[in-house]
Amino acid sequence: MYQLVPPTNRSRQVDLAEVYAYPTGARRWVRANMVASADGAATASGKSEGISGEADKRVFGVLRALADVVLVGAGTVRAEQYRPARVRQQYQEARAAAGQAPTAAIAVVTRAMDLDWTMPLFTSPAVPTIVLTATDAPQDQVDAAAEAGAEVIAAGTGEVDLALAVDRLAERGLGRILCEGGPHLLGQLAASGKLDELCLSIAPQLRGGDSMRVLAGPDLTDGLPLILHSLLTEDGFLFSRYLVGGTQGSVSEPAKEG
Ligand SMILES: NC(=O)c1ccc[n+]([C@@H]2O[C@H](COP(=O)([O-])OP(=O)(O)OC[C@H]3O[C@@H](n4cnc5c(N)ncnc54)[C@H](OP(=O)(O)O)[C@@H]3O)[C@@H](O)[C@H]2O)c1
């Protein structure tokens, strides 16, 4: 993997954990990671698998390894049969030194609670899965989730108030938040004003059709300005890291030429 922005003449491969390090000192940082085709499709036959690739999976793995918690919409959990995050030996030392659990917890956002509680995501994660739902979620499903081993957190009534959900996670010491989509969840997160960063992988392929883009749902009336922080490449993929304009926090500069 090579760095294009900021430009560098170093021929060595970049250290992904260094490039994607969370800002030092930030108590809470919300990053999203999505992959799209060159024409903006976020799904292929209802999944992201056909758009992703080997290098993208590596970035995905590193972003998970750095996070305290992975925020994901129930639609994605259902479509992709989400599994618990794996404990990767190579990151254990760094996670322990940073005071993190062996792996990121997965936090599923759902209003309907229409999930299969027998999935390994709920019954056998290394770190208990969190279910973020509304205060008026169906009680029988709340009980079923808790019985399966999930920690149920209510944030908002009628639907999950994402700004509140982010605060609830940070209060539990889960401040390094990685949103893995899908597009409807990310659209709401961006609208909530809590998104600090977007890591967007662009795959070297066209998809056509009418699949979703990486954000769906509310119109961001004035647009959300982004600042390009770094751009990497491998196998024709582009891996951009954008900071949301006006975001507070000291993000270290990637290595520059010279
Ligand atoms: N390209 C990529 O990087 C990428 C990443 C992830 C997913 N995907 C793809 O995107 C598709 C799924 O995306 P999607 O947009 O349809 O679904 P999604 O965003 O993953 O999930 C939507 C669901 O999340 C829950 N939800 C979202 N906001 C909520 C709120 N404020 N309060 C309560 N619940 C809330 C609701 O669940 P309930 O219905 O349970 O109430 C809603 O139906 C799949 O095809 C997946 O493969 C692509």
mmCIF file of C-alpha atoms and ligand atoms in Angstrom:
data_model
loop_
_atom_site.group_PDB
_atom_site.id
_atom_site.type_symbol
_atom_site.label_atom_id
_atom_site.label_comp_id
_atom_site.label_asym_id
_atom_site.label_seq_id
_atom_site.Cartn_x
_atom_site.Cartn_y
_atom_site.Cartn_z
ATOM 1 C CA MET A 1 0.000 0.000 0.000
ATOM 2 C CA TYR A 2 1.445 3.378 -1.031
ATOM 3 C CA GLN A 3 0.638 6.921 0.017
ATOM 4 C CA LEU A 4 -0.390 9.433 -2.665
ATOM 5 C CA VAL A 5 -1.505 12.288 -0.390
ATOM 6 C CA PRO A 6 0.344 13.909 1.222
ATOM 7 C CA PRO A 7 2.933 13.072 -1.477
ATOM 8 C CA THR A 8 5.888 11.030 -0.333
ATOM 9 C CA ASN A 9 8.863 9.596 -2.157
ATOM 10 C CA ARG A 10 9.258 6.758 0.265
ATOM 11 C CA SER A 11 9.134 3.445 -1.524
ATOM 12 C CA ARG A 12 8.312 1.530 1.634
ATOM 13 C CA GLN A 13 4.792 0.358 2.314
ATOM 14 C CA VAL A 14 2.803 2.525 4.700
ATOM 15 C CA ASP A 15 2.014 1.405 8.215
ATOM 16 C CA LEU A 16 -1.802 1.376 8.194
ATOM 17 C CA ALA A 17 -2.103 1.529 11.980
ATOM 18 C CA GLU A 18 -0.018 4.717 11.872
ATOM 19 C CA VAL A 19 -1.947 6.338 9.014
ATOM 20 C CA TYR A 20 -5.317 5.578 10.622
ATOM 21 C CA ALA A 21 -4.357 6.264 14.256
ATOM 22 C CA TYR A 22 -7.158 7.927 16.235
ATOM 23 C CA PRO A 23 -6.370 11.497 17.257
ATOM 24 C CA THR A 24 -4.509 11.701 20.505
ATOM 25 C CA GLY A 25 -6.408 13.174 23.417
ATOM 26 C CA ALA A 26 -9.890 12.957 21.865
ATOM 27 C CA ARG A 27 -12.322 11.405 24.361
ATOM 28 C CA ARG A 28 -14.693 10.619 21.553
ATOM 29 C CA TRP A 29 -14.064 10.215 17.850
ATOM 30 C CA VAL A 30 -16.581 8.903 15.336
ATOM 31 C CA ARG A 31 -15.132 7.450 12.169
ATOM 32 C CA ALA A 32 -17.040 5.760 9.358
ATOM 33 C CA ASN A 33 -15.599 3.250 6.921
ATOM 34 C CA MET A 34 -17.339 2.480 3.628
ATOM 35 C CA VAL A 35 -16.476 1.044 0.232
ATOM 36 C CA ALA A 36 -17.982 2.140 -3.097
ATOM 37 C CA SER A 37 -17.490 1.377 -6.764
ATOM 38 C CA ALA A 38 -16.017 4.142 -8.945
ATOM 39 C CA ASP A 39 -19.583 5.097 -9.919
ATOM 40 C CA GLY A 40 -20.666 5.311 -6.282
ATOM 41 C CA ALA A 41 -22.476 2.013 -5.685
ATOM 42 C CA ALA A 42 -22.324 0.850 -2.078
ATOM 43 C CA THR A 43 -23.872 -2.544 -2.740
ATOM 44 C CA ALA A 44 -23.583 -5.311 -5.300
ATOM 45 C CA SER A 45 -26.392 -7.869 -5.258
ATOM 46 C CA GLY A 46 -27.410 -6.602 -1.814
ATOM 47 C CA LYS A 47 -23.965 -6.859 -0.193
ATOM 48 C CA SER A 48 -20.664 -4.996 -0.148
ATOM 49 C CA GLU A 49 -18.589 -8.135 -0.757
ATOM 50 C CA GLY A 50 -18.503 -7.765 -4.580
ATOM 51 C CA ILE A 51 -17.107 -4.230 -4.295
ATOM 52 C CA SER A 52 -14.491 -4.907 -1.639
ATOM 53 C CA GLY A 53 -11.126 -6.562 -2.302
ATOM 54 C CA GLU A 54 -8.082 -7.902 -0.505
ATOM 55 C CA ALA A 55 -6.497 -4.495 0.228
ATOM 56 C CA ASP A 56 -9.859 -3.064 1.325
ATOM 57 C CA LYS A 57 -10.288 -5.952 3.749
ATOM 58 C CA ARG A 58 -6.886 -5.162 5.213
ATOM 59 C CA VAL A 59 -7.867 -1.533 5.837
ATOM 60 C CA PHE A 60 -11.190 -2.777 7.273
ATOM 61 C CA GLY A 61 -9.283 -5.078 9.655
ATOM 62 C CA VAL A 62 -6.899 -2.347 10.816
ATOM 63 C CA LEU A 63 -9.756 0.097 11.434
ATOM 64 C CA ARG A 64 -11.494 -2.533 13.568
ATOM 65 C CA ALA A 65 -8.276 -3.265 15.402
ATOM 66 C CA LEU A 66 -8.000 0.416 16.382
ATOM 67 C CA ALA A 67 -11.632 0.881 17.452
ATOM 68 C CA ASP A 68 -13.331 0.436 20.832
ATOM 69 C CA VAL A 69 -16.696 -0.245 19.245
ATOM 70 C CA VAL A 70 -18.153 -0.900 15.778
ATOM 71 C CA LEU A 71 -21.507 0.785 15.136
ATOM 72 C CA VAL A 72 -23.648 -0.974 12.530
ATOM 73 C CA GLY A 73 -27.238 -0.779 11.339
ATOM 74 C CA ALA A 74 -29.554 -3.751 11.752
ATOM 75 C CA GLY A 75 -30.086 -3.772 7.962
ATOM 76 C CA THR A 76 -26.422 -4.575 7.433
ATOM 77 C CA VAL A 77 -26.407 -7.170 10.211
ATOM 78 C CA ARG A 78 -29.318 -8.932 8.498
ATOM 79 C CA ALA A 79 -27.949 -8.575 4.931
ATOM 80 C CA GLU A 80 -24.407 -9.608 5.729
ATOM 81 C CA GLN A 81 -25.010 -12.058 8.583
ATOM 82 C CA TYR A 82 -22.652 -10.036 10.751
ATOM 83 C CA ARG A 83 -20.297 -11.995 12.953
ATOM 84 C CA PRO A 84 -18.411 -10.899 16.091
ATOM 85 C CA ALA A 85 -15.111 -9.078 15.550
ATOM 86 C CA ARG A 86 -12.177 -11.496 15.620
ATOM 87 C CA VAL A 87 -9.391 -11.210 18.169
ATOM 88 C CA ARG A 88 -6.255 -10.711 16.066
ATOM 89 C CA GLN A 89 -3.070 -11.691 17.827
ATOM 90 C CA GLN A 90 -0.941 -9.085 16.048
ATOM 91 C CA TYR A 91 -2.907 -6.199 17.611
ATOM 92 C CA GLN A 92 -3.243 -7.568 21.144
ATOM 93 C CA GLU A 93 -0.237 -5.820 22.613
ATOM 94 C CA ALA A 94 -1.181 -2.409 21.213
ATOM 95 C CA ARG A 95 -4.821 -2.810 22.309
ATOM 96 C CA ALA A 96 -3.821 -3.799 25.830
ATOM 97 C CA ALA A 97 -1.376 -0.876 26.021
ATOM 98 C CA ALA A 98 -4.172 1.482 24.911
ATOM 99 C CA GLY A 99 -6.439 0.067 27.646
ATOM 100 C CA GLN A 100 -8.746 -1.581 25.097
ATOM 101 C CA ALA A 101 -10.587 -4.919 25.240
ATOM 102 C CA PRO A 102 -9.094 -7.727 23.091
ATOM 103 C CA THR A 103 -11.424 -6.753 20.260
ATOM 104 C CA ALA A 104 -13.960 -4.065 19.398
ATOM 105 C CA ALA A 105 -17.512 -4.664 20.611
ATOM 106 C CA ILE A 106 -20.156 -4.602 17.897
ATOM 107 C CA ALA A 107 -23.055 -2.210 18.597
ATOM 108 C CA VAL A 108 -26.162 -2.869 16.492
ATOM 109 C CA VAL A 109 -28.607 0.008 15.967
ATOM 110 C CA THR A 110 -32.214 -1.152 15.703
ATOM 111 C CA ARG A 111 -35.701 0.098 16.332
ATOM 112 C CA ALA A 112 -37.664 -3.034 15.351
ATOM 113 C CA MET A 113 -35.316 -5.445 17.219
ATOM 114 C CA ASP A 114 -36.150 -7.954 14.480
ATOM 115 C CA LEU A 115 -32.880 -9.841 14.748
ATOM 116 C CA ASP A 116 -31.929 -13.484 15.080
ATOM 117 C CA TRP A 117 -30.715 -13.647 18.687
ATOM 118 C CA THR A 118 -29.214 -17.125 18.087
ATOM 119 C CA MET A 119 -26.575 -15.615 15.752
ATOM 120 C CA PRO A 120 -22.965 -15.991 16.994
ATOM 121 C CA LEU A 121 -22.868 -12.169 16.971
ATOM 122 C CA PHE A 122 -25.076 -12.276 20.069
ATOM 123 C CA THR A 123 -24.327 -15.660 21.609
ATOM 124 C CA SER A 124 -20.547 -15.991 21.328
ATOM 125 C CA PRO A 125 -18.612 -12.754 20.850
ATOM 126 C CA ALA A 126 -15.272 -12.252 22.634
ATOM 127 C CA VAL A 127 -16.710 -8.969 23.950
ATOM 128 C CA PRO A 128 -20.493 -8.732 24.532
ATOM 129 C CA THR A 129 -22.433 -7.278 21.623
ATOM 130 C CA ILE A 130 -24.364 -4.090 22.341
ATOM 131 C CA VAL A 131 -27.870 -3.467 21.046
ATOM 132 C CA LEU A 132 -28.695 0.242 20.779
ATOM 133 C CA THR A 133 -32.420 0.742 20.635
ATOM 134 C CA ALA A 134 -35.242 3.069 21.634
ATOM 135 C CA THR A 135 -36.781 3.270 25.132
ATOM 136 C CA ASP A 136 -40.082 1.945 23.690
ATOM 137 C CA ALA A 137 -38.557 -1.061 21.877
ATOM 138 C CA PRO A 138 -40.631 -4.293 22.093
ATOM 139 C CA GLN A 139 -39.985 -5.638 25.616
ATOM 140 C CA ASP A 140 -40.046 -9.312 24.570
ATOM 141 C CA GLN A 141 -37.251 -8.624 22.087
ATOM 142 C CA VAL A 142 -35.278 -6.618 24.652
ATOM 143 C CA ASP A 143 -35.535 -9.627 27.001
ATOM 144 C CA ALA A 144 -34.538 -12.052 24.219
ATOM 145 C CA ALA A 145 -31.480 -9.928 23.353
ATOM 146 C CA ALA A 146 -30.386 -9.779 26.995
ATOM 147 C CA GLU A 147 -30.945 -13.517 27.411
ATOM 148 C CA ALA A 148 -28.732 -14.173 24.401
ATOM 149 C CA GLY A 149 -25.951 -12.223 26.142
ATOM 150 C CA ALA A 150 -26.245 -8.800 24.514
ATOM 151 C CA GLU A 151 -26.106 -5.554 26.464
ATOM 152 C CA VAL A 152 -29.179 -3.501 25.567
ATOM 153 C CA ILE A 153 -28.827 0.280 25.744
ATOM 154 C CA ALA A 154 -31.766 2.618 25.162
ATOM 155 C CA ALA A 155 -31.012 5.998 23.610
ATOM 156 C CA GLY A 156 -34.009 8.009 22.439
ATOM 157 C CA THR A 157 -37.714 7.300 22.132
ATOM 158 C CA GLY A 158 -39.397 6.121 18.928
ATOM 159 C CA GLU A 159 -36.004 5.692 17.303
ATOM 160 C CA VAL A 160 -32.398 5.786 18.393
ATOM 161 C CA ASP A 161 -31.101 9.307 18.907
ATOM 162 C CA LEU A 162 -27.679 8.797 17.369
ATOM 163 C CA ALA A 163 -26.065 11.775 19.072
ATOM 164 C CA LEU A 164 -27.219 10.372 22.419
ATOM 165 C CA ALA A 165 -26.105 6.856 21.438
ATOM 166 C CA VAL A 166 -22.606 8.142 20.706
ATOM 167 C CA ASP A 167 -22.537 9.827 24.128
ATOM 168 C CA ARG A 168 -23.761 6.622 25.816
ATOM 169 C CA LEU A 169 -20.946 4.618 24.197
ATOM 170 C CA ALA A 170 -18.321 7.213 25.121
ATOM 171 C CA GLU A 171 -19.580 7.246 28.750
ATOM 172 C CA ARG A 172 -18.793 3.510 28.851
ATOM 173 C CA GLY A 173 -15.229 4.191 27.744
ATOM 174 C CA LEU A 174 -16.039 3.261 24.131
ATOM 175 C CA GLY A 175 -15.025 6.582 22.613
ATOM 176 C CA ARG A 176 -13.196 5.315 19.519
ATOM 177 C CA ILE A 177 -16.270 4.609 17.445
ATOM 178 C CA LEU A 178 -16.149 3.016 13.996
ATOM 179 C CA CYS A 179 -19.372 3.097 11.969
ATOM 180 C CA GLU A 180 -19.465 0.397 9.305
ATOM 181 C CA GLY A 181 -22.773 1.530 7.808
ATOM 182 C CA GLY A 182 -24.992 0.779 6.140
ATOM 183 C CA PRO A 183 -25.975 3.825 4.141
ATOM 184 C CA HIS A 184 -29.153 4.598 6.135
ATOM 185 C CA LEU A 185 -27.341 4.522 9.467
ATOM 186 C CA LEU A 186 -24.454 6.582 8.103
ATOM 187 C CA GLY A 187 -26.843 9.140 6.596
ATOM 188 C CA GLN A 188 -28.395 9.690 10.013
ATOM 189 C CA LEU A 189 -25.066 9.771 11.775
ATOM 190 C CA ALA A 190 -23.816 12.461 9.376
ATOM 191 C CA ALA A 191 -27.039 14.424 9.947
ATOM 192 C CA SER A 192 -26.612 14.122 13.736
ATOM 193 C CA GLY A 193 -23.452 16.241 13.646
ATOM 194 C CA LYS A 194 -21.446 13.514 15.405
ATOM 195 C CA LEU A 195 -19.417 12.250 12.445
ATOM 196 C CA ASP A 196 -15.750 13.260 12.632
ATOM 197 C CA GLU A 197 -14.225 11.280 9.814
ATOM 198 C CA LEU A 198 -15.006 9.226 6.712
ATOM 199 C CA CYS A 199 -12.685 6.515 5.432
ATOM 200 C CA LEU A 200 -13.879 5.803 1.915
ATOM 201 C CA SER A 201 -12.479 3.053 -0.288
ATOM 202 C CA ILE A 202 -13.077 3.481 -4.022
ATOM 203 C CA ALA A 203 -12.974 0.188 -5.916
ATOM 204 C CA PRO A 204 -11.709 0.115 -9.512
ATOM 205 C CA GLN A 205 -14.988 -1.049 -11.029
ATOM 206 C CA LEU A 206 -18.298 0.276 -12.352
ATOM 207 C CA ARG A 207 -21.623 -1.125 -11.180
ATOM 208 C CA GLY A 208 -24.390 0.914 -12.798
ATOM 209 C CA GLY A 209 -27.900 0.024 -11.660
ATOM 210 C CA ASP A 210 -29.655 1.796 -8.846
ATOM 211 C CA SER A 211 -27.900 0.506 -5.758
ATOM 212 C CA MET A 212 -27.505 2.801 -2.755
ATOM 213 C CA ARG A 213 -24.659 5.269 -2.368
ATOM 214 C CA VAL A 214 -22.656 5.237 0.859
ATOM 215 C CA LEU A 215 -25.135 7.646 2.480
ATOM 216 C CA ALA A 216 -28.909 7.302 2.247
ATOM 217 C CA GLY A 217 -31.816 8.992 3.981
ATOM 218 C CA PRO A 218 -31.848 12.606 5.093
ATOM 219 C CA ASP A 219 -30.700 15.357 2.757
ATOM 220 C CA LEU A 220 -27.731 17.149 4.320
ATOM 221 C CA THR A 221 -29.140 20.566 3.449
ATOM 222 C CA ASP A 222 -25.914 22.565 3.178
ATOM 223 C CA GLY A 223 -23.683 19.582 2.456
ATOM 224 C CA LEU A 224 -21.077 18.412 4.929
ATOM 225 C CA PRO A 225 -17.645 19.740 3.970
ATOM 226 C CA LEU A 226 -14.777 17.245 4.071
ATOM 227 C CA ILE A 227 -11.032 17.806 4.226
ATOM 228 C CA LEU A 228 -8.807 15.216 2.575
ATOM 229 C CA HIS A 229 -6.325 14.016 5.186
ATOM 230 C CA SER A 230 -4.660 11.149 3.318
ATOM 231 C CA LEU A 231 -4.985 9.026 0.194
ATOM 232 C CA LEU A 232 -3.462 5.584 -0.247
ATOM 233 C CA THR A 233 -3.521 3.137 -3.122
ATOM 234 C CA GLU A 234 -3.126 -0.571 -3.801
ATOM 235 C CA ASP A 235 -4.420 -2.815 -6.596
ATOM 236 C CA GLY A 236 -6.194 0.136 -8.243
ATOM 237 C CA PHE A 237 -8.194 0.863 -5.079
ATOM 238 C CA LEU A 238 -8.073 4.365 -3.562
ATOM 239 C CA PHE A 239 -8.278 4.651 0.219
ATOM 240 C CA SER A 240 -9.221 8.168 1.279
ATOM 241 C CA ARG A 241 -9.376 9.479 4.804
ATOM 242 C CA TYR A 242 -11.507 12.622 5.092
ATOM 243 C CA LEU A 243 -12.030 14.738 8.190
ATOM 244 C CA VAL A 244 -15.382 16.414 8.569
ATOM 245 C CA GLY A 245 -14.870 20.189 8.286
ATOM 246 C CA GLY A 246 -14.752 21.974 11.612
ATOM 247 C CA THR A 247 -14.001 18.749 13.500
ATOM 248 C CA GLN A 248 -12.146 19.386 16.746
ATOM 249 C CA GLY A 249 -9.191 17.187 17.661
ATOM 250 C CA SER A 250 -5.549 16.836 16.826
ATOM 251 C CA VAL A 251 -5.136 14.352 14.027
ATOM 252 C CA SER A 252 -1.480 13.689 13.378
ATOM 253 C CA GLU A 253 -0.288 14.539 9.896
ATOM 254 C CA PRO A 254 0.687 11.573 7.745
ATOM 255 C CA ALA A 255 4.313 11.442 6.653
ATOM 256 C CA LYS A 256 5.171 13.974 3.924
ATOM 257 C CA GLU A 257 7.782 14.006 1.192
ATOM 258 C CA GLY A 258 11.335 14.632 2.254
HETATM 259 N N1 LIG B 1 -20.450 -0.346 0.846
HETATM 260 C C1 LIG B 1 -20.306 -0.433 2.141
HETATM 261 O O1 LIG B 1 -19.270 -0.071 2.694
HETATM 262 C C2 LIG B 1 -21.429 -1.003 2.970
HETATM 263 C C3 LIG B 1 -21.331 -0.968 4.356
HETATM 264 C C4 LIG B 1 -22.375 -1.501 5.113
HETATM 265 C C5 LIG B 1 -23.481 -2.032 4.483
HETATM 266 N N2 LIG B 1 -23.536 -2.065 3.132
HETATM 267 C C6 LIG B 1 -24.729 -2.605 2.466
HETATM 268 O O2 LIG B 1 -25.821 -1.740 2.738
HETATM 269 C C7 LIG B 1 -27.025 -2.491 2.810
HETATM 270 C C8 LIG B 1 -27.716 -2.235 4.127
HETATM 271 O O3 LIG B 1 -27.800 -0.841 4.328
HETATM 272 P P1 LIG B 1 -29.146 -0.119 4.780
HETATM 273 O O4 LIG B 1 -28.882 1.330 4.626
HETATM 274 O O5 LIG B 1 -30.287 -0.742 4.100
HETATM 275 O O6 LIG B 1 -29.262 -0.553 6.291
HETATM 276 P P2 LIG B 1 -28.483 -0.112 7.618
HETATM 277 O O7 LIG B 1 -28.169 1.329 7.594
HETATM 278 O O8 LIG B 1 -27.379 -1.076 7.874
HETATM 279 O O9 LIG B 1 -29.597 -0.442 8.675
HETATM 280 C C9 LIG B 1 -30.830 0.230 8.662
HETATM 281 C C10 LIG B 1 -31.551 -0.227 9.895
HETATM 282 O O10 LIG B 1 -30.829 0.216 11.041
HETATM 283 C C11 LIG B 1 -31.735 0.562 12.056
HETATM 284 N N3 LIG B 1 -31.654 1.995 12.272
HETATM 285 C C12 LIG B 1 -30.992 2.931 11.529
HETATM 286 N N4 LIG B 1 -31.110 4.131 12.087
HETATM 287 C C13 LIG B 1 -31.856 3.951 13.208
HETATM 288 C C14 LIG B 1 -32.308 4.831 14.238
HETATM 289 N N5 LIG B 1 -32.029 6.132 14.242
HETATM 290 N N6 LIG B 1 -33.036 4.296 15.242
HETATM 291 C C15 LIG B 1 -33.318 2.975 15.273
HETATM 292 N N7 LIG B 1 -32.919 2.097 14.342
HETATM 293 C C16 LIG B 1 -32.198 2.593 13.320
HETATM 294 C C17 LIG B 1 -33.117 0.168 11.565
HETATM 295 O O11 LIG B 1 -33.207 -1.194 11.964
HETATM 296 P P3 LIG B 1 -34.582 -1.952 12.274
HETATM 297 O O12 LIG B 1 -35.199 -2.150 10.925
HETATM 298 O O13 LIG B 1 -34.134 -3.234 12.901
HETATM 299 O O14 LIG B 1 -35.369 -1.083 13.174
HETATM 300 C C18 LIG B 1 -32.956 0.304 10.056
HETATM 301 O O15 LIG B 1 -33.900 -0.456 9.337
HETATM 302 C C19 LIG B 1 -26.643 -3.938 2.657
HETATM 303 O O16 LIG B 1 -26.840 -4.273 1.299
HETATM 304 C C20 LIG B 1 -25.162 -3.940 2.977
HETATM 305 O O17 LIG B 1 -24.507 -4.996 2.326
HETATM 306 C C21 LIG B 1 -22.545 -1.543 2.355
#
